[in-house]
CSV table of C-alpha atoms in Angstrom, one decimal:
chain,number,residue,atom,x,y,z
A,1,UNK,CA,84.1,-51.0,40.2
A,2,UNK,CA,87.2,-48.7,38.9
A,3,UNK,CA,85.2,-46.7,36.0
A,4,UNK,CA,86.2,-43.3,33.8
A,5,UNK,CA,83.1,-41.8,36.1
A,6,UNK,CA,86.5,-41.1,38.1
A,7,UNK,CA,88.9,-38.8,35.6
A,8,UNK,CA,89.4,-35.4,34.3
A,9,UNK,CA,91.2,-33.6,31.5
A,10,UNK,CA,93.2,-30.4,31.8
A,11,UNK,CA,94.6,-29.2,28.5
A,12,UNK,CA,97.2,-26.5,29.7
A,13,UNK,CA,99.6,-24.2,27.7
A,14,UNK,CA,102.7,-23.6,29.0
A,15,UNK,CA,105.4,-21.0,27.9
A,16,UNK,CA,108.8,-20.2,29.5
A,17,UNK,CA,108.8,-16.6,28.7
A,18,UNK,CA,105.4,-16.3,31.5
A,19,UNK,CA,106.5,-13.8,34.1
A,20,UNK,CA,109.8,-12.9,31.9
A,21,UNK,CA,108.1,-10.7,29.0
A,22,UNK,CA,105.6,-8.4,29.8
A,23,UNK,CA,101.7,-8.5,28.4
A,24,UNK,CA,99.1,-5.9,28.2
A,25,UNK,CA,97.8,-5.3,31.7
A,26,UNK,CA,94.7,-6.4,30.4
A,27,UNK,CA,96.0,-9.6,29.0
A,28,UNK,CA,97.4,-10.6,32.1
A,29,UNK,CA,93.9,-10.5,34.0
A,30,UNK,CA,92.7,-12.3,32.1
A,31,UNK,CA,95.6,-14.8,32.1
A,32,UNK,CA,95.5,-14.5,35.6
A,33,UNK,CA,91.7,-14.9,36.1
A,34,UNK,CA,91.6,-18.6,34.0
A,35,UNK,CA,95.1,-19.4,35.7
A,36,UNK,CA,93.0,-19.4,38.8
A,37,UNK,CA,90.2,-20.8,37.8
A,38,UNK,CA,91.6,-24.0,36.5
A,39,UNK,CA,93.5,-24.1,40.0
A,40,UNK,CA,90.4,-23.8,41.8
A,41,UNK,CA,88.8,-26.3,39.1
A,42,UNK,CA,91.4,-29.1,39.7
A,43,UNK,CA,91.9,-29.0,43.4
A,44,UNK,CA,87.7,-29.1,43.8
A,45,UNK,CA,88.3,-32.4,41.9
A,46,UNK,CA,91.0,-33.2,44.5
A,47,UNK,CA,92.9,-35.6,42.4
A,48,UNK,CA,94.5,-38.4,44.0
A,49,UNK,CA,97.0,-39.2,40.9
A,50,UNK,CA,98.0,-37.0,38.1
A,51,UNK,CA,98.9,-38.6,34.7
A,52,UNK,CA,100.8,-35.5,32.9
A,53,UNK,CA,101.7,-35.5,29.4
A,54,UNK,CA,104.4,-32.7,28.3
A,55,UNK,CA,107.2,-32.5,25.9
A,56,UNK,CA,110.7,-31.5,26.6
A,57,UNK,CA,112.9,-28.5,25.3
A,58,UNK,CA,116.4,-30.4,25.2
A,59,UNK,CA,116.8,-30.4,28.6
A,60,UNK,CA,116.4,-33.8,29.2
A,61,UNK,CA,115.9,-35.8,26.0
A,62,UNK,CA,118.5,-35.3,23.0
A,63,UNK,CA,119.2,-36.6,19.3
A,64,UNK,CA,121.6,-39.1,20.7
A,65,UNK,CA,118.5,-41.0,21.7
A,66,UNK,CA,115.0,-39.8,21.3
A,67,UNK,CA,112.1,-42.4,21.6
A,68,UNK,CA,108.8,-40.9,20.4
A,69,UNK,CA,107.3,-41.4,24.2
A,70,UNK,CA,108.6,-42.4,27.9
A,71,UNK,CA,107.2,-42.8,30.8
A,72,UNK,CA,108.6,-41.9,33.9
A,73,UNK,CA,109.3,-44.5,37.0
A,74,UNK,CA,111.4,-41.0,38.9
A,75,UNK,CA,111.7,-37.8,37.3
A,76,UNK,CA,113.7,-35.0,38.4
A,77,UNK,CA,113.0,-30.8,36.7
A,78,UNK,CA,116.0,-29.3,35.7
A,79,UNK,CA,114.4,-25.6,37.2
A,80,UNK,CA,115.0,-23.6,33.9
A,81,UNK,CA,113.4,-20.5,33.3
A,82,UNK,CA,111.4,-20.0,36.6
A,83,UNK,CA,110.4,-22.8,37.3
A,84,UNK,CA,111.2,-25.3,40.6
A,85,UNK,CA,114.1,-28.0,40.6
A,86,UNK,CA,113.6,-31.2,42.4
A,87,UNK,CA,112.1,-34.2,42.6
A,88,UNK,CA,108.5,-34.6,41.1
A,89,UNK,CA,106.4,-36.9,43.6
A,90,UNK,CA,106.2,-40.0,40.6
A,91,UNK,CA,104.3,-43.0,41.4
A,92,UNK,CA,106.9,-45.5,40.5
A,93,UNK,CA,104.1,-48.4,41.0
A,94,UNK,CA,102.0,-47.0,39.0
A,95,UNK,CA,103.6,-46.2,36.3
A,96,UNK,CA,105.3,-49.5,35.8
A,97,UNK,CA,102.3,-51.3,36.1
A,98,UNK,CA,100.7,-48.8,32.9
A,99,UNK,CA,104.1,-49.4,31.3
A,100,UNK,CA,103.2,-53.6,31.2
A,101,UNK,CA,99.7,-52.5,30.2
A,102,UNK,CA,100.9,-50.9,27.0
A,103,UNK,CA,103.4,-53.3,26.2
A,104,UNK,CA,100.9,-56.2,27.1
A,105,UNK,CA,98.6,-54.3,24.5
A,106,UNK,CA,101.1,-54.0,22.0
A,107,UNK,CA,102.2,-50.7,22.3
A,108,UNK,CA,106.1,-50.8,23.0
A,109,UNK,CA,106.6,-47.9,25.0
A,110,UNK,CA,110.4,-46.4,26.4
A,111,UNK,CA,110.8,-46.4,30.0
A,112,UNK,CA,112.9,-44.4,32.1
A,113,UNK,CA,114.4,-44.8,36.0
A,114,UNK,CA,115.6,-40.9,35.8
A,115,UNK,CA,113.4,-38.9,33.8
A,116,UNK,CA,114.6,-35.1,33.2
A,117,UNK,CA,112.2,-32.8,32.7
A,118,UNK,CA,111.4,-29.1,32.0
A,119,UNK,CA,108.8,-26.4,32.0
A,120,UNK,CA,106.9,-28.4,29.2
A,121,UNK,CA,106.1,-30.2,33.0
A,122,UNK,CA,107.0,-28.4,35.9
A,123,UNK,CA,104.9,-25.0,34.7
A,124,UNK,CA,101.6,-27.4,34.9
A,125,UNK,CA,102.3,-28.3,38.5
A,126,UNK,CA,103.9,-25.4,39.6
A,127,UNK,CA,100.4,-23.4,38.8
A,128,UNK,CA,98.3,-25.6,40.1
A,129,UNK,CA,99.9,-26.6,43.2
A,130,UNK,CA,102.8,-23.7,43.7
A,131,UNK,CA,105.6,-26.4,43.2
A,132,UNK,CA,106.5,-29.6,43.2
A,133,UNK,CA,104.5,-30.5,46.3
A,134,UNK,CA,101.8,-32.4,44.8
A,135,UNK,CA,99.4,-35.7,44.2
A,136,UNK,CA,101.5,-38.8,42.9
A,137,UNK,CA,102.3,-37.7,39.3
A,138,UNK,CA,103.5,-40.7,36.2
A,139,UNK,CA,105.1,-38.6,33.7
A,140,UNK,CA,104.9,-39.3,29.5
A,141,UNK,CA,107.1,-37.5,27.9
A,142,UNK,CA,106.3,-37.3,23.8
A,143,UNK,CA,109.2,-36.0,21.8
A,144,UNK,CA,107.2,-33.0,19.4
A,145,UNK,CA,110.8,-31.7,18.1
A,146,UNK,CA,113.3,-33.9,16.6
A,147,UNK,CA,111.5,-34.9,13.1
A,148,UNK,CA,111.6,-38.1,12.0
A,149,UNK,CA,110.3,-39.5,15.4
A,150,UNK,CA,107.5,-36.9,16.4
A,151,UNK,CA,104.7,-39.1,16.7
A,152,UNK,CA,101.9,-39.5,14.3
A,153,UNK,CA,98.6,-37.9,15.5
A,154,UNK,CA,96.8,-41.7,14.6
A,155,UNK,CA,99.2,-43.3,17.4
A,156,UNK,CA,98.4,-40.4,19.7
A,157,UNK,CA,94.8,-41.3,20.2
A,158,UNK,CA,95.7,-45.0,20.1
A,159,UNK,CA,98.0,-44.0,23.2
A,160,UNK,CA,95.8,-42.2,24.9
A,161,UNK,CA,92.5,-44.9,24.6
A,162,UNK,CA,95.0,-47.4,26.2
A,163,UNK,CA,96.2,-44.9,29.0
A,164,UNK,CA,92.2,-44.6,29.3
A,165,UNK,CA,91.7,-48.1,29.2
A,166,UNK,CA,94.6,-49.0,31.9
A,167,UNK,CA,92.7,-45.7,34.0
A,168,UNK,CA,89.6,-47.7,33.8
A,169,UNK,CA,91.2,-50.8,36.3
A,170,UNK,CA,92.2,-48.3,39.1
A,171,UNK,CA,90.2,-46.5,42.1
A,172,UNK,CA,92.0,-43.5,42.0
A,173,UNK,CA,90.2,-40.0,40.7
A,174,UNK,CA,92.9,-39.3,38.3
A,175,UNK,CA,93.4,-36.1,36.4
A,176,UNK,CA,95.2,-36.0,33.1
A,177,UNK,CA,96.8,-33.3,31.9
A,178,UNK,CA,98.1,-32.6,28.5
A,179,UNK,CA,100.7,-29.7,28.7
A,180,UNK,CA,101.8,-28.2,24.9
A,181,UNK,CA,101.2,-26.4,22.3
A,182,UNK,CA,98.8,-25.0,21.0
A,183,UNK,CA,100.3,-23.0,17.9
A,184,UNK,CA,103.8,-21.3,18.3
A,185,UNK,CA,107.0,-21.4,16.5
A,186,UNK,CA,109.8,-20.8,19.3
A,187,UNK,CA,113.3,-20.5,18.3
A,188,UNK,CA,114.0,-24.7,18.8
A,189,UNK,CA,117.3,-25.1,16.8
A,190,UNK,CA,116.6,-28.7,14.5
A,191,UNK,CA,119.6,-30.7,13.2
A,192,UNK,CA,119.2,-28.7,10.1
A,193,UNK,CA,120.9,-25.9,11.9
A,194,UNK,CA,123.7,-24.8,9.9
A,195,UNK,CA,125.8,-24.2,13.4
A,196,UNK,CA,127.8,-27.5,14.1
A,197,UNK,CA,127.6,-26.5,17.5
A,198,UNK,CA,124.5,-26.3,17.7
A,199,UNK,CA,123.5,-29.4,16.0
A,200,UNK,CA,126.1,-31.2,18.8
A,201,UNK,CA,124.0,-29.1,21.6
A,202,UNK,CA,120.9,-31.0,20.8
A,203,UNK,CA,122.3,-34.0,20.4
A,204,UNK,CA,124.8,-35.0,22.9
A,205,UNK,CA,123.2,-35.0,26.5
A,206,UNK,CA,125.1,-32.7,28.6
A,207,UNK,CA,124.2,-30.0,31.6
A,208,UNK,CA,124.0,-26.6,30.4
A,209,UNK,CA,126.4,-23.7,31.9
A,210,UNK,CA,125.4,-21.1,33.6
A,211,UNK,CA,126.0,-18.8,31.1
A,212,UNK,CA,124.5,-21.1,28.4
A,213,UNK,CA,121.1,-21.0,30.2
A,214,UNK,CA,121.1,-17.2,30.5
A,215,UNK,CA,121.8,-16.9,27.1
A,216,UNK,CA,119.0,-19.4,25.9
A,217,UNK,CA,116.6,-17.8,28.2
A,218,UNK,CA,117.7,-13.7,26.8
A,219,UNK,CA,117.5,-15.0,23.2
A,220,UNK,CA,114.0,-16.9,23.8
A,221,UNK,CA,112.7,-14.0,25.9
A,222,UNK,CA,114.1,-11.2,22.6
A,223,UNK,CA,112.4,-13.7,20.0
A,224,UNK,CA,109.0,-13.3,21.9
A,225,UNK,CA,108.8,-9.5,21.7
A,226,UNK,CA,110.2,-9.6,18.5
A,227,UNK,CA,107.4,-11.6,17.4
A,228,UNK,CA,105.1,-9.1,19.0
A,229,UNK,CA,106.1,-6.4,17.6
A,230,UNK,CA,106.1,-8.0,14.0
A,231,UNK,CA,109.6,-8.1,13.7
A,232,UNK,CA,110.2,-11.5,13.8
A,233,UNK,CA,111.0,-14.3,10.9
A,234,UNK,CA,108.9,-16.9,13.3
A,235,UNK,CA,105.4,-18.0,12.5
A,236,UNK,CA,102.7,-16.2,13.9
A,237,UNK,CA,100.6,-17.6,15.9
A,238,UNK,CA,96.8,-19.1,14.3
A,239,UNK,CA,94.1,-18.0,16.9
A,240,UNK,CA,91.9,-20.0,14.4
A,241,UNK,CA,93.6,-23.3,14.4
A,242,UNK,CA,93.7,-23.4,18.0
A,243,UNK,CA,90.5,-22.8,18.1
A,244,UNK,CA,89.3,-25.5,16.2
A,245,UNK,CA,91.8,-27.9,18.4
A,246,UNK,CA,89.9,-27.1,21.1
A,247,UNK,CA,86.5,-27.7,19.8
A,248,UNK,CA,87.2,-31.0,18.3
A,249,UNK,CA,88.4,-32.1,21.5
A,250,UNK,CA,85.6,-30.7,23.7
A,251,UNK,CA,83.4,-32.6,21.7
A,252,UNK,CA,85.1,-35.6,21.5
A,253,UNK,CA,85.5,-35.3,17.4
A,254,UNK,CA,89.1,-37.2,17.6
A,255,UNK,CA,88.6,-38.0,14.0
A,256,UNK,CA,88.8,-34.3,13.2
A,257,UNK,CA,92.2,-34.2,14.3
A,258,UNK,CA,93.4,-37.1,12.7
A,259,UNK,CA,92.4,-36.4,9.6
A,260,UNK,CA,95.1,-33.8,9.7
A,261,UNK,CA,98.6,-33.8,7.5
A,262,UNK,CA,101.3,-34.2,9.7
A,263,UNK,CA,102.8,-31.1,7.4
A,264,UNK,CA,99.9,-29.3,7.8
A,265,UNK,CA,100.4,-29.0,11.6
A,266,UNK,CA,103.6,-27.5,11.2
A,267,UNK,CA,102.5,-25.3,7.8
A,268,UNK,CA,99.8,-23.6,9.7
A,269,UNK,CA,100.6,-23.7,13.7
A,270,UNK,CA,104.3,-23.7,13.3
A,271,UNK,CA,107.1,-26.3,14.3
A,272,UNK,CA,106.2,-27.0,17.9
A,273,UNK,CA,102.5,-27.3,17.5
A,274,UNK,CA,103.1,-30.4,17.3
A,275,UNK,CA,103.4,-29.9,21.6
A,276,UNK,CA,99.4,-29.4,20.9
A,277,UNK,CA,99.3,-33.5,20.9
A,278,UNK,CA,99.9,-33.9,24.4
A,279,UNK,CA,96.2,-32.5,24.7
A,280,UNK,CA,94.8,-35.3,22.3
A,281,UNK,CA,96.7,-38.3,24.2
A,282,UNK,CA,95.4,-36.7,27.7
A,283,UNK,CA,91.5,-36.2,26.3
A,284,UNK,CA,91.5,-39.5,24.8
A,285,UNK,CA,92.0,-41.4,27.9
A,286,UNK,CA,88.5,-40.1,28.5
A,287,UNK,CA,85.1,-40.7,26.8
A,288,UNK,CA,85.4,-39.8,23.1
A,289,UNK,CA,82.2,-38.1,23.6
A,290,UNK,CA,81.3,-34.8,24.3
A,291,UNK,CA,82.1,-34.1,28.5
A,292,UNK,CA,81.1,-31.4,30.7
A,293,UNK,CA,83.4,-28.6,29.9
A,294,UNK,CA,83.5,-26.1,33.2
A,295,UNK,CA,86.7,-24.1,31.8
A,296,UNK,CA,87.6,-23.2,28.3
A,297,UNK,CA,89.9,-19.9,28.0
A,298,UNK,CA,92.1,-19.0,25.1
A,299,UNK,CA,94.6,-16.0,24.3
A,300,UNK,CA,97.0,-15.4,21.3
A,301,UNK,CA,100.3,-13.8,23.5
A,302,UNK,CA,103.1,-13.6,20.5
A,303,UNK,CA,104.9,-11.8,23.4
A,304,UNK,CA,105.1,-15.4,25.2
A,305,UNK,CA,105.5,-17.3,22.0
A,306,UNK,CA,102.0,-18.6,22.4
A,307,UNK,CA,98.3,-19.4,21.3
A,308,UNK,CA,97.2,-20.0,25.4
A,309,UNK,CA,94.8,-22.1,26.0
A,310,UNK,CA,93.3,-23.8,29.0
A,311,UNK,CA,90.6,-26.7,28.6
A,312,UNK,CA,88.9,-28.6,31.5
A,313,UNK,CA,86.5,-31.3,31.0
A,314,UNK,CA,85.5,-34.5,33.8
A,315,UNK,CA,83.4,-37.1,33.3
A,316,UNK,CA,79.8,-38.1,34.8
């Protein structure tokens, strides 16, 4: 009998700016030391289907159309920063099937035959598996940047107790991964943007240029040591709120985190922590109890734009 006895959680940061902008060579052991431990964590559980939650960058969603979440029957990364280009290896079956369970449960839910993604997904799998080369994978994609339609922390857990609850009908050891947050303010232009250009760039779906991606990348990767050095204008990053992310969701305290202001998200972890939801969607499809933990690592690295933080729980 299918049962969560058969699933894990990875919570994963993810930055573009990794291997672009230098860290302290002591930071970057110790990035480099939990990198590999959730690598050697996640392939002793030897998944045999990955549910990965991650956000996108405007890449592949844009104003023009942006449903709060999708999930992916194909899905192709777009490769920018470092990261690979390809197909990922989707399990169309599967994720049509947990499409009809969430709309059978009354939770519409946006479907799409060619999902784009970006590092918010391919970072996750390139780590763990050096590429795209990997278990069956059904992508959900949750917008966390274009306000009105960010989605409300309450629907978050109610998304991720029916993904747990559709998990709970299949064989398969599955391994969910939320990949965001956790607090960081990255230069994401809004619609606010004073720049009418730059309000059509996020809005009208269109490939990049060359030179448009190399200047992205150069203005994201000068924003990060910027913020380092305490020059910047951004948000810093709030070691203490991420911490308490973390706990609630080791222990299962959902309720902690919903109790939250949506405002207050932004107010004290910056604009994208709202990324740092992914994590809650993935760790409620398990137990909301507290799980064996066998990995827990966290680093503030402004350099990267990022409170880093790796959390990886299984059930018994």
């Amino acid at each position: 009998m299918p049962s969560a006895a058969n699933r894990a959680f990875l919570g994963m940061s993810h930055s573009p700016l990794l291997g672009l902008n230098a860290i302290g060579a002591d930071a970057q052991v110790a990035l480099d030391t939990a990198l590999e431990q959730a690598r050697a964590q996640v392939h002793a559980f030897n998944p045999a289907l990955i549910v990965l939650l991650g956000p996108d960058h405007y890449h592949g969603f844009f104003n023009e159309l942006m449903p709060p979440f999708c999930i992916g029957s194909a899905a192709t990364s777009v490769g920018d920063y470092q990261t690979p280009s390809g197909a990922l290896n989707t399990d169309a079956t599967v994720a049509l099937a947990l499409t009809s369970h969430l709309m059978d449960a009354g939770f519409d839910i946006a479907l799409s035959r060619r999902m784009q993604v970006d590092h918010g997904f391919a970072q996750a799998l390139q780590f763990l598996w050096d590429g795209l080369d990997t278990p069956p994978v059904v992508p959900i994609f949750m917008n966390a940047v274009a306000q009105p339609g960010i989605p409300r922390l309450a629907r978050c857990l109610q998304l991720g107790e029916s993904i747990g609850g559709f998990l709970d009908t299949l064989p398969q050891r599955t391994l969910v991964i939320g990949s965001g947050g956790l607090s960081h303010e990255p230069p994401v232009p809004t619609l606010a943007h004073p720049d009418a250009a730059v309000r059509e760039r996020i809005t009208v779906k269109r490939e990049p240029t060359a030179a448009e991606r190399d200047a992205r990348t150069q203005r994201v990767m000068a924003a990060g040591m910027a913020l380092a050095r305490g020059e910047s204008g951004m948000k810093p990053l709030n070691p203490a709120w991420d911490r308490h992310w973390m706990d609630a969701l080791e222990r299962g305290a959902f309720g902690e985190l919903t109790a939250m202001t949506e405002d207050s998200i932004e107010q004290l972890a910056g604009l994208s922590a709202h990324e740092s939801k992914t994590w809650l969607i993935g760790r409620a499809a398990l137990p909301a109890r507290p799980l064996p933990c066998t990995l827990r690592h966290y680093q503030a690295l402004p350099e990267l734009i990022a409170g880093y933080g790796l959390l990886f729980q299984h059930t018994v």
